PDB file of N, CA and C in Angstrom:
ATOM      1  N   MET A  17      37.480 -54.112 -18.195  1.00  0.00           N
ATOM      2  CA  MET A  17      37.180 -53.645 -19.534  1.00  0.00           C
ATOM      3  C   MET A  17      36.948 -52.135 -19.493  1.00  0.00           C
ATOM      4  N   GLU A  18      37.638 -51.416 -20.341  1.00  0.00           N
ATOM      5  CA  GLU A  18      37.535 -49.960 -20.377  1.00  0.00           C
ATOM      6  C   GLU A  18      36.350 -49.545 -21.242  1.00  0.00           C
ATOM      7  N   ASN A  19      35.578 -48.586 -20.746  1.00  0.00           N
ATOM      8  CA  ASN A  19      34.418 -48.091 -21.477  1.00  0.00           C
ATOM      9  C   ASN A  19      34.844 -46.897 -22.324  1.00  0.00           C
ATOM     10  N   ILE A  20      34.934 -47.079 -23.627  1.00  0.00           N
ATOM     11  CA  ILE A  20      35.325 -46.010 -24.541  1.00  0.00           C
ATOM     12  C   ILE A  20      34.124 -45.678 -25.415  1.00  0.00           C
ATOM     13  N   ASN A  21      33.715 -44.429 -25.380  1.00  0.00           N
ATOM     14  CA  ASN A  21      32.606 -43.987 -26.217  1.00  0.00           C
ATOM     15  C   ASN A  21      33.148 -43.454 -27.531  1.00  0.00           C
ATOM     16  N   ILE A  22      32.552 -43.900 -28.614  1.00  0.00           N
ATOM     17  CA  ILE A  22      32.947 -43.489 -29.954  1.00  0.00           C
ATOM     18  C   ILE A  22      31.834 -42.622 -30.539  1.00  0.00           C
ATOM     19  N   CYS A  23      32.204 -41.503 -31.138  1.00  0.00           N
ATOM     20  CA  CYS A  23      31.234 -40.603 -31.757  1.00  0.00           C
ATOM     21  C   CYS A  23      30.569 -41.304 -32.943  1.00  0.00           C
ATOM     22  N   PRO A  24      29.231 -41.319 -32.984  1.00  0.00           N
ATOM     23  CA  PRO A  24      28.548 -41.981 -34.093  1.00  0.00           C
ATOM     24  C   PRO A  24      28.667 -41.213 -35.412  1.00  0.00           C
ATOM     25  N   TYR A  25      29.070 -39.949 -35.369  1.00  0.00           N
ATOM     26  CA  TYR A  25      29.156 -39.138 -36.580  1.00  0.00           C
ATOM     27  C   TYR A  25      30.535 -39.169 -37.222  1.00  0.00           C
ATOM     28  N   CYS A  26      31.600 -38.988 -36.407  1.00  0.00           N
ATOM     29  CA  CYS A  26      32.946 -38.906 -36.987  1.00  0.00           C
ATOM     30  C   CYS A  26      33.828 -40.101 -36.631  1.00  0.00           C
ATOM     31  N   GLY A  27      33.424 -40.919 -35.653  1.00  0.00           N
ATOM     32  CA  GLY A  27      34.198 -42.093 -35.276  1.00  0.00           C
ATOM     33  C   GLY A  27      35.341 -41.821 -34.311  1.00  0.00           C
ATOM     34  N   ALA A  28      35.479 -40.582 -33.824  1.00  0.00           N
ATOM     35  CA  ALA A  28      36.554 -40.241 -32.881  1.00  0.00           C
ATOM     36  C   ALA A  28      36.146 -40.596 -31.454  1.00  0.00           C
ATOM     37  N   LYS A  29      37.159 -40.709 -30.570  1.00  0.00           N
ATOM     38  CA  LYS A  29      36.894 -40.957 -29.155  1.00  0.00           C
ATOM     39  C   LYS A  29      36.268 -39.715 -28.537  1.00  0.00           C
ATOM     40  N   MET A  30      35.241 -39.909 -27.711  1.00  0.00           N
ATOM     41  CA  MET A  30      34.581 -38.777 -27.058  1.00  0.00           C
ATOM     42  C   MET A  30      35.127 -38.600 -25.653  1.00  0.00           C
ATOM     43  N   LYS A  31      35.128 -37.346 -25.169  1.00  0.00           N
ATOM     44  CA  LYS A  31      35.581 -37.020 -23.817  1.00  0.00           C
ATOM     45  C   LYS A  31      34.373 -36.826 -22.910  1.00  0.00           C
ATOM     46  N   LEU A  32      34.561 -37.141 -21.631  1.00  0.00           N
ATOM     47  CA  LEU A  32      33.524 -36.852 -20.654  1.00  0.00           C
ATOM     48  C   LEU A  32      33.489 -35.358 -20.392  1.00  0.00           C
ATOM     49  N   GLY A  33      32.301 -34.842 -20.146  1.00  0.00           N
ATOM     50  CA  GLY A  33      32.162 -33.426 -19.865  1.00  0.00           C
ATOM     51  C   GLY A  33      30.779 -33.118 -19.335  1.00  0.00           C
ATOM     52  N   PHE A  34      30.519 -31.837 -19.167  1.00  0.00           N
ATOM     53  CA  PHE A  34      29.258 -31.372 -18.609  1.00  0.00           C
ATOM     54  C   PHE A  34      28.678 -30.295 -19.506  1.00  0.00           C
ATOM     55  N   ILE A  35      27.361 -30.201 -19.522  1.00  0.00           N
ATOM     56  CA  ILE A  35      26.679 -29.109 -20.197  1.00  0.00           C
ATOM     57  C   ILE A  35      25.947 -28.328 -19.124  1.00  0.00           C
ATOM     58  N   HIS A  36      26.417 -27.107 -18.888  1.00  0.00           N
ATOM     59  CA  HIS A  36      25.765 -26.229 -17.927  1.00  0.00           C
ATOM     60  C   HIS A  36      24.922 -25.233 -18.708  1.00  0.00           C
ATOM     61  N   GLY A  37      23.765 -24.929 -18.198  1.00  0.00           N
ATOM     62  CA  GLY A  37      22.922 -23.942 -18.853  1.00  0.00           C
ATOM     63  C   GLY A  37      22.017 -23.244 -17.865  1.00  0.00           C
ATOM     64  N   ASP A  38      21.781 -22.004 -18.124  1.00  0.00           N
ATOM     65  CA  ASP A  38      20.821 -21.230 -17.347  1.00  0.00           C
ATOM     66  C   ASP A  38      20.206 -20.234 -18.317  1.00  0.00           C
ATOM     67  N   ARG A  39      20.146 -18.966 -17.987  1.00  0.00           N
ATOM     68  CA  ARG A  39      19.560 -17.995 -18.907  1.00  0.00           C
ATOM     69  C   ARG A  39      20.521 -17.600 -20.019  1.00  0.00           C
ATOM     70  N   TYR A  40      21.766 -18.037 -19.938  1.00  0.00           N
ATOM     71  CA  TYR A  40      22.745 -17.775 -20.984  1.00  0.00           C
ATOM     72  C   TYR A  40      22.831 -18.992 -21.896  1.00  0.00           C
ATOM     73  N   CYS A  41      23.648 -18.925 -22.924  1.00  0.00           N
ATOM     74  CA  CYS A  41      23.741 -20.044 -23.860  1.00  0.00           C
ATOM     75  C   CYS A  41      24.371 -21.269 -23.190  1.00  0.00           C
ATOM     76  N   LEU A  42      24.048 -22.433 -23.722  1.00  0.00           N
ATOM     77  CA  LEU A  42      24.613 -23.673 -23.204  1.00  0.00           C
ATOM     78  C   LEU A  42      26.090 -23.742 -23.543  1.00  0.00           C
ATOM     79  N   LYS A  43      26.859 -24.388 -22.674  1.00  0.00           N
ATOM     80  CA  LYS A  43      28.294 -24.536 -22.889  1.00  0.00           C
ATOM     81  C   LYS A  43      28.713 -25.929 -22.436  1.00  0.00           C
ATOM     82  N   TRP A  44      29.441 -26.646 -23.319  1.00  0.00           N
ATOM     83  CA  TRP A  44      30.009 -27.943 -22.954  1.00  0.00           C
ATOM     84  C   TRP A  44      31.393 -27.698 -22.383  1.00  0.00           C
ATOM     85  N   ILE A  45      31.643 -28.270 -21.195  1.00  0.00           N
ATOM     86  CA  ILE A  45      32.921 -28.094 -20.506  1.00  0.00           C
ATOM     87  C   ILE A  45      33.526 -29.469 -20.250  1.00  0.00           C
ATOM     88  N   PRO A  46      34.786 -29.701 -20.660  1.00  0.00           N
ATOM     89  CA  PRO A  46      35.427 -30.988 -20.379  1.00  0.00           C
ATOM     90  C   PRO A  46      35.478 -31.258 -18.877  1.00  0.00           C
ATOM     91  N   GLU A  47      35.438 -32.520 -18.508  1.00  0.00           N
ATOM     92  CA  GLU A  47      35.393 -32.919 -17.101  1.00  0.00           C
ATOM     93  C   GLU A  47      36.551 -32.333 -16.289  1.00  0.00           C
ATOM     94  N   GLU A  48      37.747 -32.278 -16.868  1.00  0.00           N
ATOM     95  CA  GLU A  48      38.910 -31.795 -16.118  1.00  0.00           C
ATOM     96  C   GLU A  48      38.910 -30.274 -15.927  1.00  0.00           C
ATOM     97  N   LYS A  49      38.087 -29.529 -16.675  1.00  0.00           N
ATOM     98  CA  LYS A  49      38.039 -28.071 -16.536  1.00  0.00           C
ATOM     99  C   LYS A  49      36.780 -27.583 -15.825  1.00  0.00           C
ATOM    100  N   ASP A  50      35.929 -28.495 -15.377  1.00  0.00           N
ATOM    101  CA  ASP A  50      34.674 -28.109 -14.733  1.00  0.00           C
ATOM    102  C   ASP A  50      34.937 -27.462 -13.380  1.00  0.00           C
ATOM    103  N   LYS A  51      34.344 -26.297 -13.164  1.00  0.00           N
ATOM    104  CA  LYS A  51      34.502 -25.573 -11.904  1.00  0.00           C
ATOM    105  C   LYS A  51      33.204 -25.548 -11.101  1.00  0.00           C
ATOM    106  N   GLY A  52      32.205 -26.266 -11.558  1.00  0.00           N
ATOM    107  CA  GLY A  52      30.933 -26.297 -10.851  1.00  0.00           C
ATOM    108  C   GLY A  52      29.928 -25.325 -11.443  1.00  0.00           C
ATOM    109  N   ILE A  53      28.704 -25.463 -11.015  1.00  0.00           N
ATOM    110  CA  ILE A  53      27.606 -24.683 -11.572  1.00  0.00           C
ATOM    111  C   ILE A  53      27.744 -23.189 -11.294  1.00  0.00           C
ATOM    112  N   PHE A  54      28.290 -22.813 -10.145  1.00  0.00           N
ATOM    113  CA  PHE A  54      28.359 -21.399  -9.791  1.00  0.00           C
ATOM    114  C   PHE A  54      29.534 -20.669 -10.431  1.00  0.00           C
ATOM    115  N   LEU A  55      30.537 -21.391 -10.876  1.00  0.00           N
ATOM    116  CA  LEU A  55      31.700 -20.775 -11.527  1.00  0.00           C
ATOM    117  C   LEU A  55      31.782 -21.139 -13.005  1.00  0.00           C
ATOM    118  N   GLN A  56      30.650 -21.544 -13.600  1.00  0.00           N
ATOM    119  CA  GLN A  56      30.652 -22.001 -14.983  1.00  0.00           C
ATOM    120  C   GLN A  56      31.062 -20.922 -15.977  1.00  0.00           C
ATOM    121  N   TRP A  57      30.872 -19.648 -15.643  1.00  0.00           N
ATOM    122  CA  TRP A  57      31.205 -18.564 -16.566  1.00  0.00           C
ATOM    123  C   TRP A  57      32.706 -18.427 -16.749  1.00  0.00           C
ATOM    124  N   PHE A  58      33.500 -18.918 -15.799  1.00  0.00           N
ATOM    125  CA  PHE A  58      34.953 -18.777 -15.860  1.00  0.00           C
ATOM    126  C   PHE A  58      35.643 -19.981 -16.498  1.00  0.00           C
ATOM    127  N   ALA A  59      34.915 -21.053 -16.713  1.00  0.00           N
ATOM    128  CA  ALA A  59      35.495 -22.256 -17.310  1.00  0.00           C
ATOM    129  C   ALA A  59      35.479 -22.133 -18.831  1.00  0.00           C
ATOM    130  N   GLU A  60      36.574 -22.541 -19.458  1.00  0.00           N
ATOM    131  CA  GLU A  60      36.633 -22.532 -20.913  1.00  0.00           C
ATOM    132  C   GLU A  60      35.939 -23.775 -21.435  1.00  0.00           C
ATOM    133  N   GLY A  61      35.147 -23.590 -22.455  1.00  0.00           N
ATOM    134  CA  GLY A  61      34.426 -24.705 -23.034  1.00  0.00           C
ATOM    135  C   GLY A  61      33.981 -24.367 -24.446  1.00  0.00           C
ATOM    136  N   ILE A  62      33.074 -25.163 -24.970  1.00  0.00           N
ATOM    137  CA  ILE A  62      32.555 -24.969 -26.318  1.00  0.00           C
ATOM    138  C   ILE A  62      31.118 -24.488 -26.210  1.00  0.00           C
ATOM    139  N   LYS A  63      30.834 -23.303 -26.750  1.00  0.00           N
ATOM    140  CA  LYS A  63      29.470 -22.782 -26.733  1.00  0.00           C
ATOM    141  C   LYS A  63      28.617 -23.587 -27.705  1.00  0.00           C
ATOM    142  N   LEU A  64      27.402 -23.908 -27.277  1.00  0.00           N
ATOM    143  CA  LEU A  64      26.507 -24.734 -28.076  1.00  0.00           C
ATOM    144  C   LEU A  64      25.341 -23.933 -28.639  1.00  0.00           C
ATOM    145  N   GLY A  65      25.498 -22.671 -28.789  1.00  0.00           N
ATOM    146  CA  GLY A  65      24.441 -21.817 -29.317  1.00  0.00           C
ATOM    147  C   GLY A  65      24.822 -20.367 -29.149  1.00  0.00           C
ATOM    148  N   TYR A  66      23.836 -19.509 -29.309  1.00  0.00           N
ATOM    149  CA  TYR A  66      24.047 -18.078 -29.160  1.00  0.00           C
ATOM    150  C   TYR A  66      23.269 -17.589 -27.953  1.00  0.00           C
ATOM    151  N   SER A  67      23.760 -16.571 -27.286  1.00  0.00           N
ATOM    152  CA  SER A  67      23.097 -16.081 -26.079  1.00  0.00           C
ATOM    153  C   SER A  67      21.739 -15.474 -26.388  1.00  0.00           C
ATOM    154  N   ILE A  68      21.528 -14.962 -27.590  1.00  0.00           N
ATOM    155  CA  ILE A  68      20.240 -14.364 -27.942  1.00  0.00           C
ATOM    156  C   ILE A  68      19.139 -15.422 -27.985  1.00  0.00           C
ATOM    157  N   GLU A  69      19.481 -16.676 -28.310  1.00  0.00           N
ATOM    158  CA  GLU A  69      18.487 -17.743 -28.360  1.00  0.00           C
ATOM    159  C   GLU A  69      17.860 -17.991 -26.999  1.00  0.00           C
ATOM    160  N   ALA A  70      18.592 -17.771 -25.930  1.00  0.00           N
ATOM    161  CA  ALA A  70      18.072 -18.004 -24.587  1.00  0.00           C
ATOM    162  C   ALA A  70      16.960 -17.018 -24.249  1.00  0.00           C
ATOM    163  N   PHE A  71      16.994 -15.830 -24.824  1.00  0.00           N
ATOM    164  CA  PHE A  71      15.985 -14.812 -24.527  1.00  0.00           C
ATOM    165  C   PHE A  71      14.738 -14.960 -25.393  1.00  0.00           C
ATOM    166  N   LEU A  72      14.789 -15.781 -26.426  1.00  0.00           N
ATOM    167  CA  LEU A  72      13.651 -15.943 -27.322  1.00  0.00           C
ATOM    168  C   LEU A  72      12.628 -16.942 -26.813  1.00  0.00           C
ATOM    169  N   LEU A  73      12.941 -17.660 -25.748  1.00  0.00           N
ATOM    170  CA  LEU A  73      12.013 -18.677 -25.237  1.00  0.00           C
ATOM    171  C   LEU A  73      10.882 -18.100 -24.481  1.00  0.00           C
TER     172      LEU A  73
END
């Protein structure tokens, strides 16, 4: 049986991925484009905020 995750908001199929974060903004990176924690700046992904928010904490 295949495990397919469905988005509860839009009903589309979801992809596996990673969210890497440090002092910069969080970024979601698809599983096939993940380069690891040390090369996360070079991977294309979807930014989940603004970099200025990281400095406000």
